[in-house]
Coordinates of C-alpha atoms in Angstrom, one line a residue:
Chain V
M23 CA 58.6 100.4 96.9
Q24 CA 61.4 101.7 94.5
D25 CA 64.9 102.3 95.6
T26 CA 64.4 105.8 94.4
V27 CA 61.9 107.0 96.6
S28 CA 62.9 110.1 98.5
P29 CA 63.5 109.9 102.6
A30 CA 60.3 112.2 102.8
Q31 CA 58.2 109.6 100.7
L32 CA 59.4 106.7 102.4
R33 CA 58.6 108.4 106.1
Q34 CA 55.2 109.2 104.6
R35 CA 54.6 105.4 103.4
I36 CA 55.7 104.5 106.9
R37 CA 53.7 107.2 108.7
E38 CA 50.4 105.8 106.8
G39 CA 51.3 102.3 107.9
L40 CA 52.2 101.0 104.1
H41 CA 55.4 100.1 105.0
T42 CA 56.3 98.5 108.3
G43 CA 59.7 96.4 107.7
N44 CA 63.3 96.7 107.3
T45 CA 64.7 99.9 105.6
S46 CA 67.8 98.6 104.6
G47 CA 68.7 99.8 101.1
L48 CA 65.9 102.1 100.8
A49 CA 66.1 105.9 100.0
P50 CA 70.1 105.0 99.0
G51 CA 72.2 108.1 99.8
Y52 CA 70.4 109.1 103.0
V53 CA 71.4 108.6 106.5
Q54 CA 69.3 106.2 108.6
C55 CA 69.6 106.2 112.4
N56 CA 69.3 104.2 115.5
L57 CA 66.5 105.5 117.4
A58 CA 66.8 106.0 121.3
I59 CA 63.7 107.4 123.3
L60 CA 64.1 107.8 127.3
P61 CA 62.4 109.9 130.1
A62 CA 64.0 113.3 130.5
D63 CA 65.2 112.2 134.0
W64 CA 67.2 109.7 132.4
A65 CA 67.9 111.5 129.1
G66 CA 71.0 113.4 130.7
D67 CA 73.0 110.4 131.6
F68 CA 72.3 108.9 128.2
L69 CA 73.3 111.9 126.7
R70 CA 76.8 111.9 128.7
F71 CA 77.0 108.4 127.7
C72 CA 76.8 109.0 124.1
Q73 CA 79.4 112.2 124.3
L74 CA 81.7 109.4 126.5
N75 CA 81.4 106.7 123.8
P76 CA 80.9 108.5 120.5
R77 CA 82.1 105.4 118.4
P78 CA 79.5 103.2 119.4
C79 CA 76.9 106.1 120.2
P80 CA 77.4 108.6 117.2
L81 CA 75.0 111.5 118.2
V82 CA 73.5 112.4 115.0
G83 CA 70.4 114.2 116.3
M84 CA 68.3 114.8 119.4
A85 CA 65.1 116.6 120.2
N86 CA 65.4 120.2 120.9
A87 CA 63.3 119.5 124.5
P88 CA 61.3 117.0 126.0
G89 CA 58.2 115.8 124.7
D90 CA 59.3 117.3 121.2
V91 CA 58.3 114.6 118.5
A92 CA 60.3 116.7 115.6
L93 CA 63.9 116.5 114.6
P94 CA 64.2 119.5 112.9
P95 CA 67.7 119.2 111.2
L96 CA 67.0 115.5 110.1
G97 CA 63.8 116.4 108.2
D98 CA 60.0 116.9 108.7
I99 CA 59.7 114.1 111.3
D100 CA 57.3 112.9 113.6
I101 CA 59.2 110.6 115.7
R102 CA 55.8 108.8 116.9
S103 CA 54.8 107.4 113.4
D104 CA 57.9 107.6 111.2
V105 CA 59.9 104.5 112.0
P106 CA 58.5 101.3 110.8
S107 CA 58.8 99.3 113.8
Y108 CA 59.6 100.2 117.5
R109 CA 60.3 98.3 120.6
V110 CA 59.1 99.2 123.9
F111 CA 60.8 98.5 127.1
R112 CA 59.3 98.7 130.5
D113 CA 62.1 98.1 133.3
G114 CA 64.5 97.0 131.0
E115 CA 62.4 94.2 129.7
L116 CA 61.2 94.4 126.1
T117 CA 57.1 94.0 126.4
E118 CA 55.8 95.4 123.1
E119 CA 56.6 95.6 119.4
V120 CA 54.7 98.1 117.7
S121 CA 54.4 100.3 114.5
D122 CA 53.2 103.5 115.9
I123 CA 53.9 105.4 119.6
T124 CA 51.5 107.9 119.2
S125 CA 49.2 106.1 122.1
L126 CA 52.4 105.7 124.3
W127 CA 53.9 109.3 124.0
R128 CA 54.7 111.2 126.9
D129 CA 55.7 114.9 127.0
D130 CA 58.7 113.8 129.4
L131 CA 60.3 111.6 126.4
V132 CA 63.5 112.7 124.8
T133 CA 64.4 111.4 121.4
F134 CA 67.8 110.6 120.1
A135 CA 68.8 109.9 116.6
L136 CA 72.3 107.8 116.5
G137 CA 74.2 107.2 113.6
C138 CA 74.2 103.7 111.6
S139 CA 76.4 101.2 109.7
F140 CA 74.2 101.7 106.9
S141 CA 75.8 105.0 105.6
F142 CA 79.7 103.5 105.9
E143 CA 78.4 100.4 104.1
E144 CA 77.4 102.6 101.1
A145 CA 80.7 104.4 101.1
L146 CA 82.4 101.1 101.1
L147 CA 80.1 99.8 98.2
A148 CA 80.6 102.9 96.3
D149 CA 84.5 102.3 96.3
G150 CA 84.0 98.9 95.0
L151 CA 84.4 97.2 98.2
E152 CA 82.8 93.9 99.0
V153 CA 80.7 94.1 102.0
R154 CA 80.3 90.5 102.7
N155 CA 77.0 90.6 104.6
V156 CA 75.6 92.5 101.8
S157 CA 77.1 90.3 99.4
Q158 CA 75.5 87.2 101.2
G159 CA 72.2 89.0 101.8
V160 CA 72.4 88.4 105.5
N161 CA 72.3 90.8 108.9
V162 CA 76.0 91.6 109.8
P163 CA 77.3 89.6 112.5
M164 CA 77.7 91.3 115.8
Y165 CA 79.7 90.1 119.0
R166 CA 80.0 91.1 122.7
T167 CA 83.3 92.3 123.4
T168 CA 85.5 92.9 126.5
I169 CA 86.0 96.5 125.5
P170 CA 84.5 98.7 128.4
C171 CA 82.4 101.7 127.3
H172 CA 83.0 104.8 129.7
P173 CA 80.0 104.7 132.1
A174 CA 77.5 107.3 132.7
G175 CA 75.1 106.8 135.4
A176 CA 73.4 103.5 135.0
F177 CA 74.6 103.5 131.4
G178 CA 77.6 101.2 130.9
G179 CA 78.8 98.0 129.8
D180 CA 81.0 96.4 127.2
M181 CA 80.9 97.5 123.6
V182 CA 79.2 95.4 120.9
V183 CA 80.8 95.2 117.5
S184 CA 80.1 94.5 113.8
M185 CA 82.4 92.5 111.8
R186 CA 83.2 92.7 108.1
P187 CA 86.4 90.8 106.8
F188 CA 88.4 92.5 104.0
R189 CA 91.8 91.3 102.3
A190 CA 94.6 93.4 103.9
A191 CA 94.9 96.0 101.3
D192 CA 91.1 96.5 101.2
A193 CA 91.2 96.5 104.8
I194 CA 93.5 99.5 104.6
R195 CA 91.2 101.2 102.4
A196 CA 88.0 100.6 104.4
V197 CA 89.8 102.2 107.6
Q198 CA 90.7 105.2 105.1
I199 CA 87.4 105.6 104.0
C200 CA 85.5 105.0 107.4
T201 CA 87.6 107.3 109.0
R202 CA 86.0 110.2 107.1
F203 CA 82.9 109.3 108.7
P204 CA 83.1 109.5 112.4
S205 CA 79.2 110.3 113.1
V206 CA 78.6 106.6 111.7
H207 CA 80.9 104.8 114.0
G208 CA 84.1 105.8 112.1
A209 CA 87.1 103.5 111.6
P210 CA 87.2 100.1 113.1
V211 CA 88.0 99.8 116.8
H212 CA 90.1 96.4 115.9
L213 CA 91.1 94.3 113.2
G214 CA 92.8 90.9 113.1
D215 CA 92.6 88.4 116.2
P216 CA 89.1 88.3 117.5
A217 CA 90.4 86.7 121.0
L218 CA 92.3 90.1 121.9
I219 CA 88.6 92.0 122.1
G220 CA 87.2 88.8 123.9
I221 CA 85.3 87.3 120.9
E222 CA 85.9 83.3 121.1
D223 CA 84.2 82.4 118.0
L224 CA 83.6 84.5 114.9
S225 CA 81.2 81.8 113.4
R226 CA 78.6 82.5 116.5
P227 CA 77.9 86.0 116.8
D228 CA 75.7 87.2 119.7
Y229 CA 73.5 89.2 117.3
G230 CA 72.7 88.9 113.4
D231 CA 74.3 86.3 111.0
A232 CA 77.9 84.8 110.2
V233 CA 79.5 85.5 107.2
R234 CA 82.1 83.6 105.6
V235 CA 85.6 84.8 106.3
D236 CA 88.4 83.4 103.9
D237 CA 91.8 82.4 104.7
D238 CA 93.5 85.5 103.1
E239 CA 91.1 87.7 105.0
L240 CA 91.1 89.8 108.2
P241 CA 88.4 90.5 110.3
L242 CA 87.4 94.1 110.5
F243 CA 85.3 95.2 113.7
W244 CA 83.6 98.4 114.1
A245 CA 81.8 99.9 117.2
C246 CA 77.9 99.1 117.0
G247 CA 74.6 100.5 117.5
V248 CA 73.6 98.0 119.4
T249 CA 76.0 99.0 122.2
P250 CA 73.6 101.7 123.5
Q251 CA 70.7 99.3 123.2
V252 CA 72.4 96.8 125.4
A253 CA 73.7 99.9 127.8
L254 CA 69.8 100.7 127.8
E255 CA 68.7 97.0 128.9
R256 CA 71.5 97.0 131.5
A257 CA 70.5 100.3 132.8
R258 CA 66.8 99.2 133.2
P259 CA 65.2 102.6 132.8
P260 CA 61.2 102.4 133.9
F261 CA 60.3 103.1 130.1
A262 CA 62.2 103.4 126.7
I263 CA 61.5 102.8 123.3
T264 CA 64.0 102.1 120.5
H265 CA 63.6 101.2 116.9
S266 CA 63.2 97.6 115.9
P267 CA 66.5 95.8 114.4
G268 CA 66.8 97.1 111.0
C269 CA 63.8 99.2 111.0
M270 CA 65.7 102.7 111.0
L271 CA 64.8 106.2 111.2
V272 CA 65.4 107.7 107.7
T273 CA 66.5 111.1 107.4
D274 CA 66.9 113.9 104.9
L275 CA 70.5 114.1 105.6
R276 CA 72.7 113.0 102.7
N277 CA 75.4 110.4 103.7
S278 CA 78.2 112.4 101.8
R279 CA 77.4 115.2 104.3
L280 CA 78.5 113.1 107.2
A281 CA 81.9 112.8 105.4
V282 CA 84.4 115.4 107.6
L283 CA 86.7 115.9 104.5
Chain O
M217 CA 125.7 118.3 116.5
Q218 CA 122.6 119.4 118.1
D219 CA 119.2 118.0 117.1
T220 CA 117.9 121.7 116.8
V221 CA 120.3 122.4 113.7
S222 CA 118.3 123.8 111.0
P223 CA 118.2 122.0 107.4
A224 CA 120.7 124.8 105.9
Q225 CA 123.0 124.8 108.8
L226 CA 123.1 120.8 108.7
R227 CA 123.7 121.0 104.7
Q228 CA 126.5 123.5 105.3
R229 CA 128.0 120.8 107.4
I230 CA 127.8 118.2 105.4
R231 CA 128.7 120.4 102.4
E232 CA 132.2 121.3 104.1
G233 CA 132.8 117.5 104.9
L234 CA 132.1 117.8 108.6
H235 CA 129.1 115.6 108.7
T236 CA 129.3 112.4 106.6
G237 CA 127.3 109.8 108.4
N238 CA 123.4 109.1 109.0
T239 CA 121.0 111.9 109.0
S240 CA 118.4 110.0 111.2
G241 CA 116.9 112.4 113.9
L242 CA 118.6 115.5 112.5
A243 CA 116.7 118.4 111.5
P244 CA 113.7 117.1 113.1
G245 CA 110.4 118.3 111.7
Y246 CA 112.0 118.5 108.0
V247 CA 111.6 116.4 105.1
Q248 CA 114.5 114.0 104.1
C249 CA 114.5 112.6 101.0
N250 CA 115.7 109.4 98.9
L251 CA 118.1 110.3 95.9
A252 CA 118.6 109.1 92.5
I253 CA 120.6 110.8 89.9
L254 CA 120.4 109.3 86.3
P255 CA 121.9 110.1 82.6
A256 CA 119.2 112.0 81.0
D257 CA 118.3 109.2 78.5
W258 CA 117.3 107.0 81.3
A259 CA 115.5 110.0 83.3
G260 CA 112.3 109.5 81.4
D261 CA 111.8 106.0 82.2
F262 CA 112.7 106.6 85.7
L263 CA 110.2 109.5 86.1
R264 CA 107.5 107.6 84.4
F265 CA 108.4 104.6 87.1
C266 CA 107.8 107.0 89.8
Q267 CA 104.4 108.2 88.4
L268 CA 103.5 104.8 88.0
N269 CA 104.3 103.6 91.5
P270 CA 103.8 106.4 94.1
R271 CA 103.7 104.4 96.8
P272 CA 107.3 103.2 96.8
C273 CA 108.6 105.8 94.5
P274 CA 106.8 109.5 95.7
L275 CA 108.7 112.1 93.9
V276 CA 109.2 115.2 96.2
G277 CA 111.1 117.1 93.6
M278 CA 113.3 116.8 90.9
A279 CA 115.8 119.1 88.8
N280 CA 114.4 121.6 86.2
A281 CA 116.7 120.2 83.6
P282 CA 119.9 118.0 83.1
G283 CA 123.0 119.1 84.6
D284 CA 121.0 121.2 87.3
V285 CA 122.8 120.8 90.6
A286 CA 119.8 123.0 92.5
L287 CA 116.4 121.6 93.7
P288 CA 114.9 125.4 94.1
P289 CA 111.7 124.1 96.0
L290 CA 113.5 122.1 98.6
G291 CA 116.1 124.6 99.7
D292 CA 119.6 126.0 98.7
I293 CA 121.2 123.1 97.3
D294 CA 123.9 121.5 95.7
I295 CA 123.4 118.0 95.1
R296 CA 127.0 117.2 94.5
S297 CA 128.1 118.2 98.0
D298 CA 124.9 118.3 100.3
V299 CA 124.1 114.5 100.8
P300 CA 126.6 113.0 103.5
S301 CA 127.1 109.9 101.5
Y302 CA 126.7 108.7 98.0
R303 CA 126.8 105.6 96.2
V304 CA 128.0 105.3 92.4
F305 CA 126.6 102.6 90.2
R306 CA 128.1 101.9 87.1
D307 CA 126.2 99.1 84.6
G308 CA 124.2 98.3 88.0
E309 CA 127.1 97.5 89.9
L310 CA 128.0 99.5 93.0
T311 CA 131.3 100.7 92.4
E312 CA 131.9 103.7 94.8
E313 CA 131.0 105.1 98.3
V314 CA 131.9 108.9 98.3
S315 CA 131.2 111.9 100.4
D316 CA 131.1 114.2 97.2
I317 CA 130.2 113.6 93.8
T318 CA 131.5 117.1 92.1
S319 CA 134.1 115.4 90.2
L320 CA 132.0 112.8 88.8
W321 CA 129.2 115.4 87.7
R322 CA 128.0 115.6 84.4
D323 CA 125.9 118.1 82.2
D324 CA 123.4 115.2 81.3
L325 CA 122.6 114.2 84.9
V326 CA 119.0 114.4 86.4
T327 CA 118.0 114.4 90.3
F328 CA 115.3 113.0 91.6
A329 CA 114.5 113.6 95.5
L330 CA 111.9 110.8 97.0
G331 CA 109.9 110.9 100.1
C332 CA 111.2 108.8 102.9
S333 CA 109.7 107.0 105.9
F334 CA 111.4 109.4 108.3
S335 CA 108.8 111.7 107.7
F336 CA 105.6 109.4 108.7
E337 CA 107.7 107.7 111.5
E338 CA 107.8 111.5 112.8
A339 CA 104.2 111.9 112.6
L340 CA 103.5 108.5 114.1
L341 CA 105.8 109.5 117.4
A342 CA 104.3 112.7 117.6
D343 CA 100.7 110.6 118.0
G344 CA 102.4 108.5 121.1
L345 CA 102.8 105.6 118.9
E346 CA 105.7 103.6 119.5
V347 CA 107.8 103.0 116.4
R348 CA 109.8 99.7 117.0
N349 CA 112.8 100.2 114.8
V350 CA 112.9 103.7 116.7
S351 CA 112.4 102.3 120.3
Q352 CA 114.8 99.3 119.4
G353 CA 117.4 101.7 118.3
V354 CA 118.1 99.7 115.1
N355 CA 117.3 100.3 111.3
V356 CA 113.8 99.5 110.1
P357 CA 113.6 95.9 108.8
M358 CA 112.8 95.6 105.0
Y359 CA 111.7 92.6 102.8
R360 CA 111.4 91.9 99.1
T361 CA 107.9 91.1 98.4
T362 CA 105.7 89.5 95.5
I363 CA 103.8 92.8 94.9
P364 CA 104.6 93.4 91.4
C365 CA 105.8 97.1 90.3
H366 CA 104.3 98.7 87.1
P367 CA 107.2 98.5 84.7
A368 CA 108.5 101.5 82.8
G369 CA 111.3 100.7 80.2
A370 CA 113.9 98.8 81.9
F371 CA 112.8 99.9 85.4
G372 CA 110.5 97.3 87.1
G373 CA 110.7 94.5 89.5
D374 CA 108.7 93.7 92.8
M375 CA 107.9 96.0 95.8
V376 CA 110.2 96.2 98.4
V377 CA 108.4 97.1 102.1
S378 CA 109.5 98.4 105.4
M379 CA 107.7 96.7 108.3
R380 CA 106.4 98.3 111.8
P381 CA 104.5 96.1 114.2
F382 CA 101.6 97.5 116.2
R383 CA 98.7 96.4 118.4
A384 CA 95.3 96.6 116.5
A385 CA 94.2 100.0 117.6
D386 CA 97.3 101.4 116.9
A387 CA 97.5 99.9 113.7
I388 CA 94.4 101.6 112.9
R389 CA 95.5 104.9 114.0
A390 CA 98.7 104.3 112.0
V391 CA 96.8 103.8 108.7
Q392 CA 94.8 107.3 109.6
I393 CA 98.0 109.0 110.1
C394 CA 100.0 107.9 107.1
T395 CA 97.0 108.4 104.8
R396 CA 97.5 112.1 105.4
F397 CA 101.1 112.0 103.7
P398 CA 100.8 110.2 100.5
S399 CA 104.5 111.9 99.5
V400 CA 106.2 109.8 102.0
H401 CA 104.9 106.2 101.1
G402 CA 101.3 106.9 102.4
A403 CA 99.2 104.2 104.2
P404 CA 100.7 101.0 104.6
V405 CA 100.3 98.4 101.4
H406 CA 99.5 95.4 103.8
L407 CA 98.9 94.2 107.3
G408 CA 99.0 90.9 108.8
D409 CA 100.2 87.6 107.2
P410 CA 103.3 88.5 105.8
A411 CA 103.0 85.1 103.6
L412 CA 100.2 86.8 101.6
I413 CA 103.0 89.4 99.8
G414 CA 105.6 86.4 99.7
I415 CA 107.8 87.2 103.1
E416 CA 108.4 83.9 104.6
D417 CA 110.1 84.7 107.8
L418 CA 109.9 88.5 109.4
S419 CA 112.9 87.5 111.7
R420 CA 115.2 87.4 108.5
P421 CA 114.6 90.8 106.8
D422 CA 116.6 91.3 103.3
Y423 CA 117.3 94.8 104.5
G424 CA 117.9 96.7 107.6
D425 CA 117.4 94.7 111.1
A426 CA 114.7 92.7 112.8
V427 CA 112.6 94.1 115.4
R428 CA 110.4 92.4 118.1
V429 CA 106.9 91.6 116.9
D430 CA 104.5 90.6 120.2
D431 CA 102.0 88.1 120.1
D432 CA 99.3 90.8 120.3
E433 CA 100.6 92.9 117.5
L434 CA 100.0 92.6 113.9
P435 CA 103.1 93.6 111.4
L436 CA 102.3 96.9 108.9
F437 CA 104.0 96.9 105.9
W438 CA 104.6 100.3 103.9
A439 CA 106.1 100.5 100.4
C440 CA 110.0 101.3 101.0
G441 CA 112.1 103.9 99.1
V442 CA 114.6 100.7 98.8
T443 CA 112.3 99.7 96.0
P444 CA 113.5 102.3 93.2
Q445 CA 117.5 101.2 94.1
V446 CA 116.2 97.6 93.3
A447 CA 114.6 98.7 90.2
L448 CA 117.9 101.1 89.3
E449 CA 120.1 97.9 90.1
R450 CA 118.0 95.8 87.8
A451 CA 117.8 98.3 85.1
R452 CA 121.5 98.6 84.9
P453 CA 121.9 102.1 83.7
P454 CA 125.8 102.7 82.6
F455 CA 126.0 105.3 85.3
A456 CA 123.6 106.4 88.1
I457 CA 123.9 107.7 91.8
T458 CA 121.9 107.4 94.8
H459 CA 122.4 108.4 98.6
S460 CA 123.9 105.6 101.1
P461 CA 121.1 103.9 103.1
G462 CA 120.5 106.4 106.0
C463 CA 122.4 109.1 104.8
M464 CA 119.5 111.4 103.2
L465 CA 119.2 114.7 101.2
V466 CA 117.7 117.0 104.1
T467 CA 115.3 119.6 102.9
D468 CA 113.9 123.0 104.0
L469 CA 110.3 121.5 103.6
R470 CA 108.5 120.8 106.7
N471 CA 107.0 117.3 107.2
S472 CA 103.6 118.9 108.1
R473 CA 103.5 120.5 104.7
L474 CA 103.4 117.1 103.2
A475 CA 100.0 116.5 104.9
V476 CA 97.3 116.4 102.2
L477 CA 94.8 117.6 104.9

């Protein structure tokens, strides 16, 4: 698979079962999304949860109606087959991991596509900043915090954040760059002392991998797309589908188009 | 003196010798400037110094020609009388502090007006942030750093910074707000550990007053308009005039017009 493949070509390969893994670094320049699919009678609360918590749950697109498998503004998408790997949850428990959900599809399912940190990492890298999880070739470290989300129905809980370390001048630049991209988590929600947001040990992330933090660096914390997944597991809807970690929905939307200025 | 006085009214009072003190908080909403006046044969290097170091030396306006006492885009100004208090330097040494420089004026003097932190402090306060030096009613603490300026001719030296403490979320917001105002020092140049920029003890500023920094706060450091004054003292031109600290040139330019977006 070449890096220069278009989003449509990549989705075609995924649709045909020829690519079932991570989408990190593929179709560079294009928005990749977190995926959440819920029954219609749960979708209203989830939508309200996203609107109340735009930093961890930035809504980039959603289906026009229950049962719709298309997401027209994001490309020629069939949501049942165009994501490399899906996680299926029943009563809040992960029960299956599959590469196609056509056989599971129901006419009451509502699809949500949420912004993902790949977009702002690309903007940071393009500015010449070192993104530590990228340079170390590992998954970004993620942590549960004590920052409460605004609840909506059964959806609630605390925010999950991702962490990237920077020296101070680069930290300031990173705030500036990410501020331009509110629909992919935007500016950090915290920087400096991890204990102030309930993180006890940076070397022991709750998800992903630990990364090096040098003495002259500050940890920067961004609201993370794992937050809605945790809210989903906590809400325990009878049925739900998400993407598998790192296996994102690749869209035709350019990252640069997400910049508010 | 009412807060609601216009810049022109305030300058008129200053011109008549009726106001000779601090301009902090007066004519709110309008840009106040640091002042530097130099002989023409030193002005070229100083202009280049400002252009090379826009964070500490943001040029808001300058006279059209040597000897000009007007600064047309900034208001109906006579620079010889419209600043409450001036400092006169000869061979880099402060020799006089006066309220009018008409008798000292020469037809080779070039006037520079540089942005000042009052503008971004107003923007921070308008956003609901607490600016510690304002709430404590003291001068902002300022520190010499080990951040080198780019030299131009005899002008050079290290950057002076001002410090304001914030909790992390407010620090991030402060970076966002100040980024909109590059002509009044812009975003902070550093945050977090003071030692990384050569500051040994926050409680002992080189200029101004110490302020309280709480345990859950980070110090944020902005490039400071004292930097060009230090460069000026260091360059030791035979003759130079600046404003006295806190006694600024009040202009007709609205702070909001300095926002780049």
